[in-house]
Structures are given as structure tokens and as C-alpha cells.
Short mmCIF file of C-alpha atoms and ligand atoms in Angstrom, two decimals:
data_model
loop_
_atom_site.label_atom_id
_atom_site.label_comp_id
_atom_site.label_asym_id
_atom_site.label_seq_id
_atom_site.Cartn_x
_atom_site.Cartn_y
_atom_site.Cartn_z
CA MET A 844 31.77 138.59 16.63
CA ALA A 845 34.97 136.75 18.67
CA ASP A 846 34.14 134.15 20.56
CA VAL A 847 32.69 134.83 23.95
CA ARG A 848 34.81 133.04 27.30
CA THR A 849 32.85 132.24 30.34
CA PHE A 850 34.74 132.71 33.37
CA GLN A 851 33.37 131.00 36.82
CA PHE A 852 34.29 132.22 40.03
CA PHE A 853 37.26 130.45 42.67
CA ALA A 854 37.09 129.24 45.94
CA SER A 855 39.16 126.26 48.00
CA ASN A 856 41.24 125.34 44.95
CA GLU A 857 38.02 125.18 42.53
CA TRP A 858 36.01 126.86 39.70
CA HIS A 859 32.11 127.55 40.27
CA ASP A 860 29.04 128.64 38.28
CA PRO A 861 27.13 131.14 40.34
CA ALA A 862 24.74 130.24 42.43
CA ASP A 863 21.83 132.91 41.65
CA GLY A 864 22.96 135.81 39.80
CA GLY A 865 23.63 134.95 36.05
CA TYR A 866 26.18 136.49 34.06
CA PHE A 867 27.10 139.71 33.06
CA ASP A 868 29.24 141.52 29.61
CA SER A 869 32.72 142.25 29.10
CA GLU A 870 33.85 144.44 26.60
CA ASN A 871 37.11 143.81 24.85
CA PRO A 872 37.45 148.95 25.17
CA ALA A 873 39.91 148.69 21.97
CA THR A 874 36.78 147.60 19.58
CA GLY A 875 33.41 147.49 22.24
CA GLU A 876 33.26 143.78 21.49
CA ILE A 877 31.96 141.68 24.24
CA TRP A 878 34.35 138.65 24.64
CA ALA A 879 33.83 137.37 27.95
CA ARG A 880 30.58 136.43 30.24
CA VAL A 881 31.94 136.88 34.06
CA PRO A 882 30.00 135.88 37.70
CA ASP A 883 27.41 138.31 38.88
CA CYS A 884 28.34 137.07 42.59
CA ARG A 885 26.41 137.17 45.50
CA GLN A 886 25.11 136.16 49.04
CA ALA A 887 25.99 132.59 48.40
CA ASP A 888 28.61 132.90 46.13
CA ILE A 889 30.60 134.92 48.97
CA ASP A 890 29.37 133.11 52.07
CA ARG A 891 31.32 130.14 49.78
CA ALA A 892 34.33 131.57 49.11
CA VAL A 893 35.06 132.86 52.56
CA GLY A 894 33.54 130.26 53.81
CA ALA A 895 36.87 128.13 51.86
CA ALA A 896 39.43 131.34 53.07
CA LYS A 897 38.47 130.86 56.97
CA ALA A 898 38.40 126.47 56.36
CA ALA A 899 42.29 127.46 55.61
CA TYR A 900 43.71 129.74 57.61
CA TYR A 901 41.48 127.69 60.85
CA ASP A 902 42.03 123.98 59.90
CA GLY A 903 44.37 124.13 56.41
CA PRO A 904 48.35 123.53 56.79
CA TRP A 905 48.39 126.82 55.75
CA GLY A 906 47.84 128.60 59.37
CA ARG A 907 50.35 126.12 60.17
CA LEU A 908 53.04 127.16 58.18
CA LEU A 909 56.73 128.88 59.59
CA PRO A 910 56.72 131.76 58.60
CA ALA A 911 60.32 130.63 56.59
CA GLU A 912 58.03 127.67 55.27
CA ARG A 913 55.82 130.95 54.07
CA GLY A 914 58.87 132.37 52.05
CA ARG A 915 59.15 129.71 50.00
CA VAL A 916 56.10 129.34 48.89
CA LEU A 917 55.55 133.34 47.80
CA ARG A 918 58.59 132.97 45.84
CA ARG A 919 57.54 130.37 44.23
CA ILE A 920 54.30 132.47 43.09
CA GLY A 921 56.62 134.71 42.17
CA ASP A 922 58.83 132.69 39.39
CA VAL A 923 55.13 130.90 38.31
CA ILE A 924 53.71 134.64 36.85
CA SER A 925 56.39 135.86 35.74
CA ARG A 926 56.54 132.60 33.57
CA TYR A 927 52.88 133.64 32.61
CA ALA A 928 52.76 137.23 32.63
CA GLU A 929 52.26 137.30 29.42
CA ARG A 930 48.96 135.55 29.11
CA LEU A 931 47.85 137.68 32.30
CA GLY A 932 48.14 140.87 30.33
CA ALA A 933 46.74 139.91 27.14
CA ILE A 934 44.24 139.26 29.44
CA GLU A 935 43.78 142.20 30.81
CA THR A 936 44.82 144.35 27.80
CA ARG A 937 41.46 142.67 26.45
CA ASP A 938 39.44 144.38 29.61
CA ASN A 939 41.00 147.57 30.04
CA GLY A 940 43.12 148.30 27.03
CA LYS A 941 45.86 149.33 29.34
CA LEU A 942 49.60 148.53 26.78
CA PRO A 943 52.15 146.36 26.83
CA GLY A 944 55.08 149.38 28.26
CA GLY A 945 51.49 150.76 30.98
CA ILE A 946 52.56 149.92 34.43
CA THR A 947 50.24 146.40 34.42
CA PRO A 948 52.12 145.97 31.20
CA SER A 949 55.60 145.32 32.77
CA LEU A 950 54.00 142.09 33.42
CA GLN A 951 54.90 141.34 29.75
CA GLN A 952 58.75 141.92 31.22
CA GLY A 953 57.41 140.32 34.69
CA GLY A 954 60.11 142.04 36.55
CA TRP A 955 58.96 145.07 39.67
CA LEU A 956 55.77 142.25 39.96
CA GLN A 957 58.23 139.55 41.07
CA ASP A 958 59.88 141.99 42.64
CA SER A 959 57.15 141.90 45.06
CA TRP A 960 56.83 138.38 46.09
CA ASN A 961 61.10 137.88 46.18
CA TYR A 962 60.51 141.54 48.62
CA TYR A 963 57.80 139.40 50.38
CA GLY A 964 58.71 136.21 50.60
CA GLY A 965 61.90 138.07 52.20
CA MET A 966 60.17 139.54 55.22
CA CYS A 967 57.91 136.50 56.04
CA ASP A 968 60.88 135.08 58.64
CA LYS A 969 62.03 138.87 58.84
CA PHE A 970 59.21 140.35 60.93
CA GLU A 971 60.44 139.86 64.81
CA GLY A 972 58.72 141.08 68.08
CA ARG A 973 59.92 142.34 71.01
CA LEU A 974 60.86 142.35 74.95
CA ILE A 975 59.63 144.60 76.27
CA PRO A 976 61.51 146.17 79.98
CA ALA A 977 57.54 146.99 80.40
CA GLU A 978 57.37 148.45 84.64
CA ALA A 979 56.43 145.40 86.46
CA PRO A 980 57.79 142.97 88.74
CA ASN A 981 59.00 138.90 88.34
CA ILE A 982 57.35 139.91 85.22
CA HIS A 983 58.44 139.15 80.64
CA ASN A 984 56.48 140.77 78.83
CA TYR A 985 56.91 140.29 74.67
CA LEU A 986 55.38 141.11 72.22
CA LYS A 987 54.33 139.06 68.74
CA TRP A 988 52.79 140.28 64.98
CA GLU A 989 49.67 137.76 64.32
CA PRO A 990 47.36 138.16 60.63
CA PHE A 991 43.63 138.94 60.94
CA GLY A 992 42.83 135.63 59.40
CA VAL A 993 40.56 135.91 56.55
CA VAL A 994 41.65 139.13 54.38
CA SER A 995 38.88 140.60 51.59
CA MET A 996 40.92 142.77 48.66
CA ILE A 997 38.43 145.35 47.26
CA LEU A 998 39.64 146.49 43.96
CA PRO A 999 39.50 149.24 40.48
CA TRP A 1000 39.61 148.42 36.78
CA ASN A 1001 42.95 150.89 35.87
CA SER A 1002 45.78 148.04 36.82
CA PRO A 1003 43.91 144.93 38.35
CA ILE A 1004 46.78 142.73 38.82
CA GLY A 1005 49.40 145.65 39.63
CA THR A 1006 47.35 146.35 41.91
CA LEU A 1007 47.50 142.88 43.85
CA ILE A 1008 49.95 141.70 43.40
CA TRP A 1009 51.09 144.79 46.11
CA LYS A 1010 48.08 143.98 48.12
CA LEU A 1011 48.59 139.76 48.01
CA ALA A 1012 52.77 140.21 48.44
CA PRO A 1013 52.47 141.20 52.23
CA CYS A 1014 49.35 140.19 52.64
CA LEU A 1015 50.21 136.68 52.55
CA ALA A 1016 53.60 137.04 53.70
CA ALA A 1017 51.33 138.24 57.10
CA GLY A 1018 50.10 135.10 56.62
CA ASN A 1019 46.50 135.87 56.33
CA THR A 1020 43.82 134.21 54.03
CA VAL A 1021 42.28 136.20 51.36
CA VAL A 1022 39.27 136.45 49.24
CA MET A 1023 39.40 139.02 46.24
CA LYS A 1024 36.26 140.91 44.22
CA PRO A 1025 38.55 142.52 41.34
CA SER A 1026 36.18 145.38 39.67
CA GLU A 1027 33.10 144.47 37.07
CA GLN A 1028 34.97 146.61 34.64
CA ALA A 1029 38.49 143.88 34.32
CA SER A 1030 37.34 140.94 36.45
CA CYS A 1031 39.27 138.13 34.43
CA SER A 1032 42.76 138.54 34.92
CA THR A 1033 42.37 137.38 38.85
CA LEU A 1034 40.82 134.70 38.25
CA GLU A 1035 43.19 134.23 34.95
CA LEU A 1036 45.94 133.97 37.68
CA MET A 1037 43.40 132.02 40.07
CA ASP A 1038 44.73 129.33 36.50
CA VAL A 1039 48.07 129.70 36.22
CA LEU A 1040 48.71 129.89 39.97
CA ALA A 1041 47.84 126.12 39.88
CA GLU A 1042 51.23 126.06 39.97
CA ALA A 1043 52.50 127.00 42.80
CA ASP A 1044 50.73 124.40 44.63
CA LEU A 1045 49.08 126.29 46.96
CA PRO A 1046 46.52 124.88 50.30
CA PRO A 1047 42.25 125.41 49.42
CA GLY A 1048 41.17 128.40 50.43
CA VAL A 1049 43.99 130.35 50.88
CA LEU A 1050 43.22 132.73 47.71
CA ASN A 1051 39.49 133.34 47.26
CA VAL A 1052 37.84 134.89 44.00
CA VAL A 1053 34.88 136.69 43.64
CA THR A 1054 33.29 138.66 41.18
CA GLY A 1055 30.32 141.26 40.60
CA PHE A 1056 28.77 144.29 41.34
CA GLY A 1057 29.63 146.66 44.30
CA ALA A 1058 26.93 146.82 45.71
CA THR A 1059 25.36 143.35 45.27
CA ALA A 1060 29.06 141.10 45.63
CA GLY A 1061 31.26 144.03 47.36
CA GLY A 1062 28.79 145.06 49.65
CA PRO A 1063 28.50 141.68 51.45
CA LEU A 1064 31.75 140.60 51.08
CA VAL A 1065 33.51 144.44 53.47
CA ASP A 1066 30.13 142.99 55.73
CA HIS A 1067 30.74 139.20 56.35
CA PRO A 1068 31.28 138.58 59.58
CA ASP A 1069 34.43 136.03 59.25
CA VAL A 1070 36.15 138.50 57.08
CA ARG A 1071 38.61 140.57 59.70
CA MET A 1072 40.12 143.62 57.28
CA VAL A 1073 39.06 144.58 54.21
CA SER A 1074 42.08 145.78 51.91
CA PHE A 1075 41.24 148.54 48.77
CA THR A 1076 41.53 150.35 46.02
CA GLY A 1077 39.57 152.33 44.62
CA GLY A 1078 37.61 155.68 44.06
CA THR A 1079 37.36 158.09 47.29
CA ALA A 1080 33.30 157.54 46.47
CA GLY A 1081 33.49 153.92 46.86
CA GLY A 1082 36.58 153.75 49.24
CA ARG A 1083 33.65 156.07 51.94
CA ALA A 1084 30.82 153.43 51.27
CA VAL A 1085 33.21 150.59 52.14
CA ALA A 1086 34.47 152.49 55.02
CA ALA A 1087 31.01 152.50 56.21
CA THR A 1088 29.68 149.31 55.90
CA ALA A 1089 32.98 148.00 57.18
CA ALA A 1090 32.55 150.68 60.79
CA ARG A 1091 29.80 148.59 61.24
CA GLN A 1092 31.80 145.65 62.82
CA VAL A 1093 34.99 147.99 63.62
CA LYS A 1094 36.94 146.48 60.76
CA PRO A 1095 40.54 147.43 60.56
CA LEU A 1096 41.23 149.00 56.57
CA THR A 1097 43.50 150.08 54.40
CA MET A 1098 42.24 152.83 52.31
CA GLU A 1099 44.15 153.71 48.94
CA LEU A 1100 42.28 156.10 46.91
CA GLY A 1101 42.08 158.68 44.24
CA GLY A 1102 44.34 162.05 43.94
CA LYS A 1103 44.44 165.07 42.00
CA SER A 1104 47.92 165.28 41.49
CA PRO A 1105 49.73 168.93 41.58
CA GLN A 1106 53.29 169.03 39.10
CA ILE A 1107 54.86 171.99 40.77
CA VAL A 1108 57.56 173.40 38.71
CA LEU A 1109 59.68 176.15 39.42
CA PRO A 1110 60.55 179.14 37.23
CA ASP A 1111 64.02 177.39 37.67
CA ALA A 1112 63.52 174.06 36.85
CA ASP A 1113 65.36 172.69 33.45
CA LEU A 1114 62.63 172.79 31.16
CA ASP A 1115 62.98 169.81 28.79
CA LEU A 1116 63.16 167.00 31.63
CA ALA A 1117 59.90 168.51 33.11
CA VAL A 1118 57.49 169.35 30.26
CA ASN A 1119 59.22 165.60 29.22
CA GLY A 1120 58.47 164.19 32.71
CA VAL A 1121 55.47 165.91 32.97
CA ALA A 1122 53.60 164.42 30.02
CA ALA A 1123 54.64 161.30 31.19
CA GLY A 1124 53.06 161.51 34.33
CA ILE A 1125 49.60 161.59 33.09
CA PHE A 1126 49.36 160.37 29.47
CA PRO A 1127 50.62 157.61 29.02
CA ALA A 1128 48.38 154.84 30.07
CA GLY A 1129 45.44 157.99 29.45
CA GLY A 1130 46.07 159.41 32.74
CA GLN A 1131 44.51 156.08 34.44
CA SER A 1132 46.35 156.04 37.22
CA CYS A 1133 45.86 156.98 41.02
CA ILE A 1134 49.06 158.66 40.93
CA SER A 1135 48.70 160.57 37.62
CA GLY A 1136 49.55 164.77 37.09
CA SER A 1137 46.90 165.85 35.91
CA ARG A 1138 47.24 169.23 37.84
CA LEU A 1139 49.71 171.84 36.74
CA LEU A 1140 51.22 174.39 39.01
CA VAL A 1141 53.30 176.61 36.76
CA HIS A 1142 55.05 179.88 37.44
CA GLN A 1143 54.40 182.85 36.12
CA SER A 1144 58.00 183.32 33.88
CA ILE A 1145 57.76 180.32 31.86
CA ILE A 1146 53.52 179.39 31.79
CA GLY A 1147 53.59 180.38 28.40
CA GLU A 1148 55.82 178.76 27.25
CA PHE A 1149 56.12 175.67 28.61
CA LEU A 1150 52.38 174.60 27.82
CA ASP A 1151 52.99 175.39 24.53
CA ARG A 1152 56.06 173.27 24.23
CA LEU A 1153 53.56 169.99 26.22
CA VAL A 1154 51.65 170.73 24.23
CA GLU A 1155 54.40 169.61 21.46
CA VAL A 1156 54.82 166.14 22.63
CA ALA A 1157 51.89 165.77 23.63
CA LYS A 1158 50.96 166.13 19.93
CA LYS A 1159 53.48 164.11 18.78
CA ALA A 1160 51.64 160.37 21.11
CA ARG A 1161 50.18 157.89 18.95
CA VAL A 1162 46.33 156.71 20.03
CA GLY A 1163 45.38 153.93 19.31
CA ALA A 1164 44.41 149.90 19.70
CA PRO A 1165 46.41 147.90 22.24
CA ASP A 1166 47.83 145.41 19.98
CA ASP A 1167 49.32 147.92 17.90
CA PRO A 1168 53.25 147.49 18.70
CA ALA A 1169 53.37 151.63 16.83
CA THR A 1170 50.27 152.78 19.35
CA GLN A 1171 51.08 154.60 22.82
CA ILE A 1172 47.70 155.10 24.60
CA GLY A 1173 45.61 152.94 24.85
CA PRO A 1174 41.73 153.22 24.77
CA MET A 1175 39.54 154.69 28.42
CA ALA A 1176 39.51 151.69 29.80
CA ASN A 1177 35.13 151.45 29.59
CA ARG A 1178 32.48 152.99 28.18
CA PRO A 1179 30.64 154.92 30.95
CA HIS A 1180 34.21 156.16 31.74
CA TYR A 1181 35.16 157.24 28.37
CA GLU A 1182 31.69 159.07 28.68
CA ALA A 1183 32.83 161.09 32.48
CA VAL A 1184 36.19 162.17 30.61
CA LEU A 1185 34.22 163.95 27.50
CA ASP A 1186 31.42 164.93 29.73
CA ARG A 1187 33.79 166.59 31.77
CA ILE A 1188 35.68 167.70 28.70
CA CYS A 1189 33.13 169.38 27.52
CA LYS A 1190 32.05 171.07 30.76
CA ALA A 1191 34.99 173.09 31.37
CA GLU A 1192 35.00 173.92 27.58
CA ALA A 1193 31.53 175.23 28.79
CA ALA A 1194 32.76 176.37 31.84
CA GLY A 1195 35.53 179.04 29.32
CA HIS A 1196 38.47 177.00 30.35
CA LYS A 1197 41.03 178.02 27.10
CA LEU A 1198 41.89 174.03 25.50
CA LEU A 1199 45.46 173.89 24.68
CA LEU A 1200 44.92 170.80 22.88
CA ASP A 1201 41.64 168.17 22.22
CA GLY A 1202 42.37 164.96 23.00
CA ARG A 1203 38.18 164.55 21.49
CA GLU A 1204 39.51 165.03 17.88
CA GLN A 1205 41.66 161.07 18.26
CA CYS A 1206 37.83 159.94 19.08
CA ARG A 1207 36.52 156.79 16.69
CA GLU A 1208 34.09 155.42 15.55
CA THR A 1209 34.35 151.64 17.23
CA GLY A 1210 36.55 151.75 20.56
CA TYR A 1211 36.75 154.08 23.12
CA TYR A 1212 39.66 156.96 21.86
CA ILE A 1213 40.00 160.07 23.96
CA GLY A 1214 44.03 161.60 22.95
CA PRO A 1215 46.43 163.70 25.42
CA THR A 1216 43.85 167.15 26.25
CA ILE A 1217 45.32 169.99 27.90
CA PHE A 1218 43.98 173.55 29.49
CA GLY A 1219 45.29 176.33 29.97
CA ALA A 1220 45.10 178.09 32.57
CA VAL A 1221 41.80 177.60 34.93
CA PRO A 1222 40.50 179.11 38.63
CA THR A 1223 41.86 176.35 41.35
CA GLY A 1224 38.63 176.10 42.47
CA SER A 1225 37.55 175.55 39.45
CA ASP A 1226 35.55 171.43 39.22
CA LEU A 1227 38.91 170.27 36.80
CA ALA A 1228 41.37 171.57 39.19
CA GLN A 1229 39.51 169.66 42.30
CA ASN A 1230 37.79 166.31 40.78
CA GLU A 1231 40.07 163.85 39.25
CA VAL A 1232 39.08 163.17 36.20
CA PHE A 1233 41.04 159.96 35.70
CA GLY A 1234 41.54 160.45 31.80
CA PRO A 1235 44.51 161.91 29.37
CA VAL A 1236 43.89 164.94 31.10
CA VAL A 1237 45.85 167.33 32.46
CA SER A 1238 44.79 171.68 33.32
CA ALA A 1239 47.64 174.09 34.33
CA GLU A 1240 47.31 176.83 37.49
CA VAL A 1241 49.84 179.56 37.39
CA TRP A 1242 51.81 180.45 40.97
CA ASP A 1243 54.40 183.81 41.82
CA ASP A 1244 56.05 182.56 44.77
CA GLU A 1245 56.38 179.70 46.55
CA GLU A 1246 53.65 180.82 49.50
CA GLU A 1247 51.53 180.93 47.43
CA VAL A 1248 52.24 177.80 45.75
CA ILE A 1249 52.12 175.24 48.87
CA GLU A 1250 48.85 177.27 49.67
CA LYS A 1251 47.39 176.23 45.66
CA ALA A 1252 49.32 171.91 45.45
CA ASN A 1253 47.35 171.48 49.06
CA ASP A 1254 44.43 173.05 48.08
CA THR A 1255 42.50 169.78 46.95
CA ILE A 1256 40.38 167.12 49.71
CA TYR A 1257 43.43 164.80 48.26
CA GLY A 1258 47.48 163.67 48.81
CA LEU A 1259 47.99 161.33 46.77
CA ALA A 1260 51.31 162.55 45.03
CA ALA A 1261 53.07 165.61 44.20
CA GLY A 1262 56.11 166.61 41.75
CA ILE A 1263 58.45 169.46 41.68
CA TRP A 1264 60.52 170.44 39.38
CA SER A 1265 63.63 172.55 39.67
CA ARG A 1266 67.72 172.04 39.55
CA ASP A 1267 67.38 173.89 43.36
CA VAL A 1268 67.21 171.21 44.81
CA THR A 1269 66.74 172.70 48.76
CA ARG A 1270 64.00 174.71 48.02
CA ALA A 1271 62.65 171.59 46.21
CA MET A 1272 63.48 169.14 48.97
CA ARG A 1273 61.80 172.09 51.32
CA MET A 1274 58.10 172.47 49.58
CA ALA A 1275 58.50 169.37 49.43
CA ASP A 1276 58.38 168.73 53.22
CA ARG A 1277 55.02 171.32 53.06
CA VAL A 1278 53.85 169.67 50.15
CA GLU A 1279 50.53 167.55 52.09
CA ALA A 1280 51.03 164.06 49.75
CA GLY A 1281 52.29 160.56 50.36
CA THR A 1282 54.67 161.04 48.07
CA VAL A 1283 56.12 163.61 46.00
CA TYR A 1284 58.90 162.80 43.51
CA ILE A 1285 61.72 165.93 42.40
CA ASN A 1286 62.83 165.98 38.68
CA ASN A 1287 61.01 162.69 38.53
CA TYR A 1288 57.79 160.75 38.36
CA PHE A 1289 55.72 157.59 38.69
CA ASN A 1290 58.83 155.80 40.85
CA ALA A 1291 57.99 152.87 42.09
CA ALA A 1292 59.74 149.62 44.39
CA ALA A 1293 58.67 146.88 46.56
CA GLN A 1294 60.49 148.28 49.14
CA SER A 1295 59.29 151.54 49.90
CA PRO A 1296 55.64 152.34 50.78
CA VAL A 1297 53.40 154.25 48.35
CA GLY A 1298 50.03 155.53 50.41
CA GLY A 1299 47.54 158.29 50.34
CA PHE A 1300 47.32 161.40 53.37
CA LYS A 1301 43.48 163.19 53.74
CA GLN A 1302 40.97 161.40 51.07
CA SER A 1303 44.04 159.68 49.09
CA GLY A 1304 43.23 157.41 52.40
CA TYR A 1305 45.46 155.43 54.52
CA GLY A 1306 47.15 152.83 55.14
CA ARG A 1307 50.37 151.97 52.77
CA GLU A 1308 50.83 149.27 49.93
CA ASN A 1309 54.77 148.17 49.69
CA GLY A 1310 57.61 148.41 51.84
CA TRP A 1311 57.75 147.19 55.90
CA GLU A 1312 54.62 149.53 56.66
CA GLY A 1313 52.79 147.79 53.36
CA MET A 1314 52.65 143.74 55.32
CA GLN A 1315 52.40 145.68 59.02
CA CYS A 1316 48.33 147.04 57.70
CA TYR A 1317 47.88 143.12 57.40
CA MET A 1318 49.12 142.31 60.84
CA GLN A 1319 47.87 143.01 64.89
CA THR A 1320 50.29 143.11 67.27
CA LYS A 1321 49.53 140.83 70.29
CA SER A 1322 51.51 141.87 74.02
CA VAL A 1323 52.05 138.25 76.44
CA TRP A 1324 52.35 138.77 80.01
CA LEU A 1325 54.10 136.10 81.50
CA ALA A 1326 55.30 135.66 85.23
CA THR A 1327 58.33 134.41 86.15
CA ASP A 1328 57.57 134.32 89.14
CA PRO A 1329 54.10 133.38 89.72
CA HIS A 1330 51.75 134.56 92.72
CA GLN A 1331 48.71 136.47 93.04
CA PRO A 1332 47.53 137.17 96.66
CA ASP A 1333 44.03 136.62 97.76
CA PRO A 1334 41.80 139.60 96.18
CA PHE A 1335 39.10 139.65 99.35
CA GLY A 1336 41.34 138.63 102.51
P1 LIG B 1914 35.54 152.41 42.01
O1 LIG B 1914 35.86 152.87 43.75
O2 LIG B 1914 34.54 152.78 41.67
O3 LIG B 1914 35.71 150.28 42.55
C1 LIG B 1914 36.64 150.02 43.18
C2 LIG B 1914 36.11 148.84 43.39
O4 LIG B 1914 34.87 148.88 44.66
C3 LIG B 1914 35.71 148.04 42.60
O5 LIG B 1914 35.84 146.92 42.28
C4 LIG B 1914 33.65 148.12 42.66
O6 LIG B 1914 33.29 147.43 41.90
C5 LIG B 1914 33.54 148.41 44.66
N1 LIG B 1914 32.87 149.14 45.42
C6 LIG B 1914 32.26 150.24 44.70
N2 LIG B 1914 31.06 150.44 45.01
C7 LIG B 1914 31.41 149.18 46.45
C8 LIG B 1914 30.09 149.00 47.75
N3 LIG B 1914 29.38 150.19 48.85
N4 LIG B 1914 31.11 147.91 49.08
C9 LIG B 1914 31.63 147.85 48.28
N5 LIG B 1914 32.67 147.11 47.36
C10 LIG B 1914 32.42 147.93 46.06
O7 LIG B 1914 36.73 152.44 41.95
P2 LIG B 1914 37.59 152.39 40.19
O8 LIG B 1914 36.42 153.34 39.35
O9 LIG B 1914 37.07 150.93 39.82
O10 LIG B 1914 38.83 152.48 40.18
C11 LIG B 1914 38.90 154.06 39.58
C12 LIG B 1914 39.50 154.89 41.58
O11 LIG B 1914 40.24 154.02 41.59
C13 LIG B 1914 40.28 155.99 40.57
O12 LIG B 1914 39.39 156.68 41.90
C14 LIG B 1914 41.57 156.06 41.10
O13 LIG B 1914 42.05 156.72 41.44
C15 LIG B 1914 42.06 155.22 41.89
N6 LIG B 1914 42.95 154.18 42.25
C16 LIG B 1914 43.23 154.17 43.82
C17 LIG B 1914 44.88 154.02 43.73
C18 LIG B 1914 45.72 153.43 44.29
O14 LIG B 1914 46.41 153.51 44.94
N7 LIG B 1914 45.64 154.66 45.57
C19 LIG B 1914 45.54 153.14 42.86
C20 LIG B 1914 44.72 152.27 42.08
C21 LIG B 1914 43.37 153.21 41.71
#
């Protein structure tokens, strides 16, 4: 058995054992071995972390830093993270099986993670207020942007560090302090991040991490009266629960939730490009990406050829352990999720949907492996077409005319992303206008950048990450009215 590492939680730049919750195990999904013990934080630990963040915001040096000074701190954080990218990536791979080469794995190149810190480091002193020409005599009315104070961040297991950095950089740029709660299924890379950030020399209490479960750590954190804003990334069901808790104190929220993103293939698409793009948009991270293009909407004139070619491409994928350099698709991130994905495949097969490629053939005795799985045409109302699987599973739907495909594409509760594959750019742009999704890709998929806002329509969420909008979510405006010729007659004279 591998050595088991015990983590503590992090508050006020110090490590702590949980007051009364004990520890829970973290399993390596590539091997099924327990490799870490993680604090099962409860109310007393949440109070400690929120107290540290509150003190840092109101009493510490952080709240008094000038925006340009905060910018320098952010760029320093980016440098440190980039230096330790490999160490953070290794921990995350052990926790959730993600490969060097997928999304978080770009940690190993360091590149875009540093981009967020540089981008928002530069934005700290550019978030300008404005003078408002209000219709009021002898008044100078100006608008300024202010932080909320203590912000809580609730994270999913699929890409903890990547998800976190998209939140942390704008949140700190805005001047807030933070308490994070990573997923109980992948907590360790967030804790390791706090360890490496000791080199960035942040004041105590600016960053704090509690670990634990949704009900006993996440709920109390969202509900804590000193937490002024909540930034959530997770499933739509979890998002609804968090929004209901936050509503008790009318807390502002950002919600980055699930998706069932359509890939629309037109009859004039470049088929090599589209087949490769669709395969790359679902399989490499085992389908465990929020924007995975898991619904194929293919024109009836090409569906046979398209699916044959997709099966040929997907068959070549090498499924295996993340530490094997030959591996292209790693395991499902944890056992409950692996079992849930297998269950969805079995139920879809039992419902009579035609399986063109069965990823269950790649299952092993140890570790949680499932290969690319492709279903032929399914009805738009079916479970497979409507509900997120979050695994390497794609199903097709057939269409004949443009009205029909737009209707089908929009016929789910989700609206996170969509892909359109066509040589007719004008038609693709017209369709992009009508698809209800926060991100639309034309002849590409999966691009993202610190400069470009992402987020959901409908039940895929609200609020945005990245770009100017990403920072705005962590700030509120204040309108100040200054009398330039003050006089106030007696109101009752
Ligand atoms: P989840 O909703 O089960 O859990 C997310 C987090 O919420 C965890 O930390 C969990 O402990 C916490 N939580 C759950 N119930 C809670 C409650 N009642 N109160 C407070 N906290 C609670 O999601 P998951 O299974 O960890 O992640 C996978 C999901 O995340 C998928 O649906 C995926 O699409 C989504 N996701 C979305 C984005 C995006 O940007 N839109 C990015 C990554 C993942």
C-alpha cells in the first residue's frame, strides 16, 4: 500500500487539524488506492477560516493596499504557481486522474494559468469608476467599484486548480479575501496550492481553505453571515441547493453549472475537421469537462458516414494510467462517478439505443477506466440527449432543416456551450445567434482565454468568469452624491 499523506486545513497562513470532524480518505482513481487523508471540516473550522478572512479584509494590510500594489501581488502569485505547476499537477492527477495534456494538465506547461494572474494583475488599477451627469443641481455624482469583503468559493472535482484560478485572480484583483472549499472528491491540489503560495508572501487570512462535504462544510460556509458573496462551480443540482441557502441572506452569487452541449454538424462541413473536432471536444478528459460536446446533431445526409468516421477516430484512443506517457484518456475521477457513468451507459442500452462503440470494453480490474462510448441516433427527449453524463459518452440526433436543428439544440435545460461545423460561415454565424449558449464555437471547440468571458445561459448558470465581466462579478458599485453648493432649507419651516 502507498504511503498515506495527511493534510490539514488552512486559515490565517497556518495549518490546522479539524476541531471535531476527523478525516476522510482520498482515493487515487488510477489504482483505487487510498493515498491521502483530508480534514472533514465542520462549523467550528468554517468559523475559524471565515474569521481569518474577515480580519484580513477589515483589519489587515490587504484591505489598505492600493490597486496597483495588489496588481504586483497578483503577478507574483502567477510566477510562483507557474514555477510549481508540475508539483500541483502531480497532486491533482493523483486526486482525480486527469492527464498531463488535458485541461488542468496544462498546469504542467504553466502557460494559461499565469495568463489569468497577469491579465487581472494588469486590470487592478484599470477598473475605473465614472462621473455621472445626474439631473440634480450643484451635485457631483460619481460611481466607484468596491469589493464585497469575504467571498466563498465552492469547487468541483474535475479541474480544481484551473477552476480555482479562474475565480481567484479576479476576486483578489477586486480586493476581496477568500475562503475556498474544494470538492470532497479532489481536495488536495487546493491545499497544496496554499503551501506553494507561502512564497508569494500574502498577508494572513487573504486565502483560506476548508475541506469537507457539501452538507457539513459547503452549506455552513455559504450560510455564514460574514460571507458576503458566493462563487460556485459544480452540477446544476448542487447549484440549486447553494442558491437556496444563499437566498436566505440574499447573497450575490455566480453559478458555473453543468451542460449538455450540442455539436451541430452541417451537410457542408469539412468532415475531417468536424470528426476530429467533435472527438477532441468530448473524449480527451474522459468527458469530464463542463463544456464537453456530448450531443451530436448531424444532418441526415451525412450521419452514417460521420458516425463511422467518429468511431474509427475514437477507437484509436489509448485509455490508461495517467503516469503512462502513451495514455490519451485517463480514468474517471472517482468511484461513485465511474459507477454512475457505467449505470447511464447500461440504462441507455436497455432503453434500446444503438451502441456503436462500447467504452465498457476498456474497464479494468483496478482503477476506474471507461473508453470512448458512442451511441447512434437517440430521440431528443431521451435521458441521454437531455441530461449530463460527464463521461466519455456521446449520442447522436438527426435533423433535416435549420429550424429543426435550432429547436433541438435549444431543447434542454442547459445552455453552456455549442459547436457549429460548416464551410458556410454566414450560415454558421446566423445559427450562432440563435443557439442559447454562453459560448459558441464555429469550426473549433474548447478554446478559452483569460480575456474572454465564459458562463452559462439557462440552468447552466449565471455570472461570468474571465474578461472584464469576470472581475465585475466580484465587485459592487457605490454611487456617491457630493453637494458642490451645500444648503438644506428647514424641511418643516
Ligand atoms: P457538485 O455540484 O456535486 O459539487 C460541487 C461542490 O459543491 C462540491 O465542493 C460539493 O461539496 C459542494 N456542494 C454540494 N452540495 C452542496 C450544498 N448543499 N451546499 C454547499 N456546497 C455543496 O459537482 P461535482 O460533481 O463536484 O462537479 C461536476 C459538475 O460540475 C458537473 O455538472 C460539471 O458540468 C460542473 N462544472 C461546471 C463548470 C462550469 O464552468 N460551468 C466547470 C467545471 C465543472
